[in-house]
Short mmCIF file of C-alpha atoms in Angstrom, two decimals:
data_model
loop_
_atom_site.label_atom_id
_atom_site.label_comp_id
_atom_site.label_asym_id
_atom_site.label_seq_id
_atom_site.Cartn_x
_atom_site.Cartn_y
_atom_site.Cartn_z
CA UNK A 1 -14.99 -37.08 1.13
CA UNK A 2 -12.86 -36.51 4.18
CA UNK A 3 -13.29 -33.07 5.60
CA UNK A 4 -9.51 -32.62 5.46
CA UNK A 5 -9.46 -32.92 1.65
CA UNK A 6 -10.32 -30.55 -1.17
CA UNK A 7 -12.84 -31.51 -3.84
CA UNK A 8 -13.67 -30.13 -7.28
CA UNK A 9 -16.90 -28.12 -7.13
CA UNK A 10 -19.73 -28.05 -9.64
CA UNK A 11 -22.95 -26.17 -10.25
CA UNK A 12 -24.54 -27.75 -7.19
CA UNK A 13 -22.15 -25.67 -5.10
CA UNK A 14 -22.81 -22.37 -6.89
CA UNK A 15 -24.96 -20.76 -4.20
CA UNK A 16 -22.52 -21.65 -1.44
CA UNK A 17 -19.55 -20.34 -3.42
CA UNK A 18 -21.27 -17.00 -3.95
CA UNK A 19 -22.25 -16.83 -0.29
CA UNK A 20 -18.59 -17.27 0.65
CA UNK A 21 -17.55 -14.57 -1.83
CA UNK A 22 -20.14 -12.21 -0.33
CA UNK A 23 -18.26 -12.24 2.96
CA UNK A 24 -15.78 -9.89 1.27
CA UNK A 25 -17.18 -8.97 -2.15
CA UNK A 26 -14.25 -6.67 -2.94
CA UNK A 27 -11.43 -9.11 -2.19
CA UNK A 28 -13.35 -11.99 -3.79
CA UNK A 29 -14.65 -10.21 -6.89
CA UNK A 30 -12.64 -12.33 -9.34
CA UNK A 31 -14.11 -15.66 -8.25
CA UNK A 32 -17.59 -14.20 -7.70
CA UNK A 33 -17.64 -12.69 -11.19
CA UNK A 34 -16.67 -15.93 -12.91
CA UNK A 35 -19.19 -18.03 -10.99
CA UNK A 36 -21.98 -15.50 -11.53
CA UNK A 37 -21.26 -15.50 -15.26
CA UNK A 38 -20.94 -19.23 -16.00
CA UNK A 39 -21.59 -21.21 -12.81
CA UNK A 40 -19.18 -23.58 -11.08
CA UNK A 41 -18.90 -26.39 -13.62
CA UNK A 42 -15.22 -26.78 -14.71
CA UNK A 43 -16.27 -27.35 -18.32
CA UNK A 44 -17.53 -23.77 -18.52
CA UNK A 45 -15.17 -22.12 -16.05
CA UNK A 46 -11.97 -22.83 -17.95
CA UNK A 47 -10.47 -24.02 -14.68
CA UNK A 48 -11.51 -25.66 -11.44
CA UNK A 49 -12.95 -24.48 -8.16
CA UNK A 50 -11.72 -26.50 -5.21
CA UNK A 51 -13.85 -26.60 -2.11
CA UNK A 52 -13.00 -27.29 1.51
CA UNK A 53 -15.99 -28.78 3.30
CA UNK A 54 -18.86 -30.93 2.13
CA UNK A 55 -21.87 -29.68 0.16
CA UNK A 56 -24.00 -27.68 2.55
CA UNK A 57 -21.00 -26.98 4.80
CA UNK A 58 -18.58 -25.28 2.42
CA UNK A 59 -15.92 -23.35 4.37
CA UNK A 60 -13.50 -22.09 1.70
CA UNK A 61 -12.77 -22.33 -2.01
CA UNK A 62 -9.78 -21.89 -4.29
CA UNK A 63 -9.83 -21.03 -7.98
CA UNK A 64 -7.32 -23.10 -9.96
CA UNK A 65 -6.64 -21.88 -13.47
CA UNK A 66 -4.11 -19.43 -14.82
CA UNK A 67 -3.89 -18.29 -11.19
CA UNK A 68 -4.48 -19.86 -7.80
CA UNK A 69 -6.93 -17.64 -5.89
CA UNK A 70 -7.96 -18.66 -2.34
CA UNK A 71 -11.31 -17.43 -0.99
CA UNK A 72 -12.04 -17.26 2.75
CA UNK A 73 -9.34 -19.84 3.38
CA UNK A 74 -8.00 -20.48 6.88
CA UNK A 75 -5.05 -22.71 7.80
CA UNK A 76 -6.88 -26.04 7.45
CA UNK A 77 -8.31 -25.08 4.05
CA UNK A 78 -4.90 -23.88 2.89
CA UNK A 79 -3.43 -27.24 3.88
CA UNK A 80 -6.06 -28.98 1.75
CA UNK A 81 -5.63 -26.69 -1.25
CA UNK A 82 -1.84 -26.95 -1.10
CA UNK A 83 -2.04 -30.74 -1.00
CA UNK A 84 -4.20 -30.80 -4.13
CA UNK A 85 -1.96 -28.25 -5.90
CA UNK A 86 1.16 -30.29 -5.09
CA UNK A 87 -0.48 -33.44 -6.44
CA UNK A 88 -1.38 -31.89 -9.81
CA UNK A 89 1.84 -29.88 -10.15
CA UNK A 90 2.18 -26.19 -10.92
CA UNK A 91 -0.07 -25.11 -13.78
CA UNK A 92 -0.59 -21.48 -12.79
CA UNK A 93 1.40 -18.32 -13.45
CA UNK A 94 0.67 -16.77 -10.05
CA UNK A 95 -0.91 -17.11 -6.64
CA UNK A 96 -2.98 -14.05 -5.74
CA UNK A 97 -5.49 -13.12 -3.06
CA UNK A 98 -5.79 -11.67 0.44
CA UNK A 99 -2.24 -11.46 1.75
CA UNK A 100 -2.53 -13.91 4.64
CA UNK A 101 -4.16 -16.58 2.49
CA UNK A 102 -2.03 -16.11 -0.64
CA UNK A 103 1.24 -16.07 1.27
CA UNK A 104 0.09 -18.94 3.48
CA UNK A 105 -0.71 -21.01 0.40
CA UNK A 106 2.66 -20.20 -1.12
CA UNK A 107 4.47 -21.10 2.12
CA UNK A 108 2.94 -24.57 1.84
CA UNK A 109 3.75 -24.91 -1.87
CA UNK A 110 7.26 -23.46 -2.05
CA UNK A 111 9.10 -26.60 -0.84
CA UNK A 112 7.55 -28.61 -3.69
CA UNK A 113 7.36 -25.97 -6.41
CA UNK A 114 10.69 -24.24 -5.90
CA UNK A 115 11.51 -20.56 -5.94
CA UNK A 116 9.08 -17.95 -7.27
CA UNK A 117 10.16 -15.39 -9.81
CA UNK A 118 8.89 -12.61 -7.56
CA UNK A 119 6.82 -12.24 -4.40
CA UNK A 120 4.83 -9.05 -3.86
CA UNK A 121 3.73 -9.42 -0.24
CA UNK A 122 1.88 -6.16 0.26
CA UNK A 123 -0.50 -4.75 -2.35
CA UNK A 124 -2.99 -2.28 -0.89
CA UNK A 125 -6.58 -3.05 -1.94
CA UNK A 126 -8.37 0.25 -2.54
CA UNK A 127 -12.08 0.99 -2.93
CA UNK A 128 -14.27 3.83 -4.14
CA UNK A 129 -17.90 3.42 -3.09
CA UNK A 130 -19.12 6.94 -3.81
CA UNK A 131 -18.43 9.82 -6.20
CA UNK A 132 -14.77 10.38 -7.09
CA UNK A 133 -12.89 13.14 -5.29
CA UNK A 134 -11.65 14.75 -8.52
CA UNK A 135 -13.44 15.71 -11.71
CA UNK A 136 -13.41 12.71 -14.08
CA UNK A 137 -11.44 13.19 -17.29
CA UNK A 138 -14.16 13.89 -19.90
CA UNK A 139 -11.96 12.42 -22.67
CA UNK A 140 -11.88 8.96 -21.11
CA UNK A 141 -14.54 6.76 -22.74
CA UNK A 142 -15.33 3.13 -23.35
CA UNK A 143 -13.06 1.67 -26.02
CA UNK A 144 -14.37 0.45 -29.37
CA UNK A 145 -13.07 -2.07 -31.89
CA UNK A 146 -11.74 0.86 -33.95
CA UNK A 147 -9.30 1.65 -31.10
CA UNK A 148 -7.60 -1.75 -31.05
CA UNK A 149 -4.54 -0.88 -33.15
CA UNK A 150 -3.64 1.88 -30.68
CA UNK A 151 -4.98 0.18 -27.57
CA UNK A 152 -3.26 -3.20 -27.86
CA UNK A 153 0.32 -1.78 -27.87
CA UNK A 154 -0.52 0.18 -24.71
CA UNK A 155 -1.91 -2.98 -23.10
CA UNK A 156 1.24 -4.90 -24.06
CA UNK A 157 3.43 -2.15 -22.62
CA UNK A 158 1.44 -2.11 -19.38
CA UNK A 159 1.56 -5.91 -19.01
CA UNK A 160 5.29 -6.04 -19.70
CA UNK A 161 6.02 -3.20 -17.27
CA UNK A 162 3.88 -4.76 -14.54
CA UNK A 163 4.64 -8.48 -14.88
CA UNK A 164 8.13 -8.44 -16.34
CA UNK A 165 7.66 -10.22 -19.67
CA UNK A 166 5.70 -9.61 -22.85
CA UNK A 167 2.34 -11.34 -23.36
CA UNK A 168 3.15 -11.56 -27.09
CA UNK A 169 6.15 -13.86 -26.69
CA UNK A 170 4.43 -17.15 -27.53
CA UNK A 171 2.17 -16.51 -30.51
CA UNK A 172 3.09 -13.04 -31.69
CA UNK A 173 0.30 -11.51 -29.62
CA UNK A 174 -2.73 -13.10 -31.29
CA UNK A 175 -4.23 -14.53 -28.10
CA UNK A 176 -3.53 -11.37 -26.15
CA UNK A 177 -5.11 -9.15 -28.80
CA UNK A 178 -8.15 -11.43 -28.75
CA UNK A 179 -8.40 -11.01 -24.97
CA UNK A 180 -8.21 -7.21 -25.27
CA UNK A 181 -10.89 -7.36 -27.99
CA UNK A 182 -13.12 -9.39 -25.65
CA UNK A 183 -12.84 -6.74 -22.95
CA UNK A 184 -13.63 -4.02 -25.50
CA UNK A 185 -16.68 -5.91 -26.76
CA UNK A 186 -17.88 -6.39 -23.18
CA UNK A 187 -17.65 -2.66 -22.43
CA UNK A 188 -14.87 -3.27 -19.89
CA UNK A 189 -12.08 -1.29 -21.61
CA UNK A 190 -11.57 2.47 -21.29
CA UNK A 191 -9.29 4.79 -23.22
CA UNK A 192 -8.18 8.36 -23.80
CA UNK A 193 -6.52 8.91 -27.17
CA UNK A 194 -4.02 11.66 -27.85
CA UNK A 195 -3.64 13.44 -31.19
CA UNK A 196 -0.67 15.50 -30.01
CA UNK A 197 2.96 14.96 -30.96
CA UNK A 198 4.49 16.15 -27.70
CA UNK A 199 3.98 19.07 -25.40
CA UNK A 200 0.42 19.46 -24.21
CA UNK A 201 -1.69 16.39 -25.03
CA UNK A 202 -4.45 17.00 -27.54
CA UNK A 203 -7.25 14.51 -26.77
CA UNK A 204 -9.37 13.09 -29.56
CA UNK A 205 -12.22 10.63 -29.87
CA UNK A 206 -11.16 9.64 -33.40
CA UNK A 207 -8.63 6.77 -33.50
CA UNK A 208 -7.72 7.72 -37.08
CA UNK A 209 -6.43 11.07 -35.82
CA UNK A 210 -4.68 9.65 -32.75
CA UNK A 211 -0.98 8.97 -32.41
CA UNK A 212 -1.03 7.15 -29.08
CA UNK A 213 -3.07 5.92 -26.17
CA UNK A 214 -2.58 8.56 -23.49
CA UNK A 215 -4.48 6.65 -20.80
CA UNK A 216 -6.22 3.28 -20.62
CA UNK A 217 -7.65 0.87 -18.05
CA UNK A 218 -9.88 -2.19 -17.90
CA UNK A 219 -12.32 -3.86 -15.56
CA UNK A 220 -10.49 -7.11 -14.95
CA UNK A 221 -13.26 -8.58 -12.79
CA UNK A 222 -16.96 -7.77 -12.55
CA UNK A 223 -19.56 -9.12 -10.11
CA UNK A 224 -22.99 -7.93 -9.07
CA UNK A 225 -21.50 -6.16 -6.05
CA UNK A 226 -18.03 -4.99 -7.11
CA UNK A 227 -15.74 -4.34 -10.04
CA UNK A 228 -11.96 -4.40 -10.09
CA UNK A 229 -10.03 -1.90 -12.21
CA UNK A 230 -6.83 -3.30 -13.70
CA UNK A 231 -4.21 -2.31 -16.24
CA UNK A 232 -4.18 1.42 -15.47
CA UNK A 233 -1.64 2.92 -17.87
CA UNK A 234 -0.43 6.40 -18.73
CA UNK A 235 1.89 6.79 -21.72
CA UNK A 236 5.43 7.23 -20.29
CA UNK A 237 5.89 10.50 -22.22
CA UNK A 238 2.83 11.94 -20.45
CA UNK A 239 3.48 10.82 -16.89
CA UNK A 240 3.66 13.47 -14.22
CA UNK A 241 1.01 15.63 -15.93
CA UNK A 242 -1.91 14.61 -13.76
CA UNK A 243 -3.69 12.20 -16.12
CA UNK A 244 -3.91 9.20 -13.78
CA UNK A 245 -6.22 10.53 -11.05
CA UNK A 246 -8.93 12.04 -13.32
CA UNK A 247 -8.56 9.11 -15.73
CA UNK A 248 -9.15 6.56 -12.99
CA UNK A 249 -12.00 8.70 -11.64
CA UNK A 250 -13.59 8.59 -15.09
CA UNK A 251 -13.29 4.79 -15.22
CA UNK A 252 -14.92 4.55 -11.78
CA UNK A 253 -17.75 6.87 -12.80
CA UNK A 254 -18.38 4.95 -16.03
CA UNK A 255 -18.27 1.62 -14.18
CA UNK A 256 -20.96 2.86 -11.79
CA UNK A 257 -23.02 4.48 -14.54
CA UNK A 258 -25.76 1.84 -14.41
CA UNK A 259 -24.96 -0.20 -11.29
CA UNK A 260 -24.33 0.85 -7.70
CA UNK A 261 -21.20 -1.28 -7.29
CA UNK A 262 -18.02 -0.77 -5.30
CA UNK A 263 -15.08 0.07 -7.56
CA UNK A 264 -11.80 -1.46 -6.43
CA UNK A 265 -8.21 -1.88 -7.51
CA UNK A 266 -4.97 -3.07 -6.00
CA UNK A 267 -1.50 -1.67 -6.44
CA UNK A 268 2.05 -2.54 -5.44
CA UNK A 269 2.98 -0.75 -2.23
CA UNK A 270 6.24 0.44 -3.81
CA UNK A 271 4.35 2.27 -6.57
CA UNK A 272 4.03 5.48 -4.61
CA UNK A 273 3.04 7.61 -7.62
CA UNK A 274 0.09 5.32 -8.43
CA UNK A 275 -0.99 5.17 -4.79
CA UNK A 276 -1.00 8.96 -4.60
CA UNK A 277 -3.02 9.27 -7.80
CA UNK A 278 -5.66 6.77 -6.66
CA UNK A 279 -5.99 8.45 -3.30
CA UNK A 280 -6.43 11.81 -5.03
CA UNK A 281 -9.22 10.20 -7.02
CA UNK A 282 -10.95 9.27 -3.75
CA UNK A 283 -9.94 5.64 -3.24
CA UNK A 284 -9.37 4.43 0.33
CA UNK A 285 -7.64 1.28 1.55
CA UNK A 286 -9.89 -1.67 2.43
CA UNK A 287 -7.41 -4.52 2.70
CA UNK A 288 -4.11 -5.98 1.52
CA UNK A 289 -3.53 -8.51 -1.25
CA UNK A 290 -0.38 -10.40 -2.19
CA UNK A 291 0.86 -11.91 -5.45
CA UNK A 292 3.41 -14.65 -6.08
CA UNK A 293 4.68 -14.65 -9.69
CA UNK A 294 6.26 -17.61 -11.50
#
């Protein structure tokens, strides 16, 4: 292989991939988590890992699946990854990663792929590596299968609000519900249910008594060193009542219940209310990501 090209990695590259991810375990948690869980063989990954550099001298990688996610990629590696992505054509729904790398990759791809639906160039990457700064909401708990009928609509609402289209559009929501159920089964979904009908929320642990999901969040990526909180949602009728900061603090505390990991999340820089809530919870900025949506 020429050093200027990108190659598809396999399990023989696993240790080197994880060593690259460890250079910034927070920014690279998505790729690290997948490789830790199933290795680097494309048949198990559900996508491909592209590498820049020969075995034993790996310099950068890029996850190619539903997203393109560059890891530790400088200009030469971005050239190689963009060349491979142009050759195969666009198969992803987004490019996401550290801002310089993600935007650099998109700059190389845009002439061939055409306009993006949206570019979010600055998404603060926040971390919490100690106790939260506010008291965690005691009503936030890990979700169970019994919560799904209330939880899934909240997840759909969050996805639609964040990404701009519904995840149920293609198959009536079957695949998306299955994905939410997987997160629940893995202990990576968190919820606070509300039995109230307006006014002051009345929390409940019984989904049969609940009328809505007041707060929910998931761990979208999990590695041995970091977790990434995603999908933080407060019911629109309950926003402005201070649920987000203690709710996110509770998710962080539960995520660190058995493992001393760094809890992270990223947020659009224009979402000032969310930024304020996370900072109240004790999160601090550790970097900047960017996302290109198609």
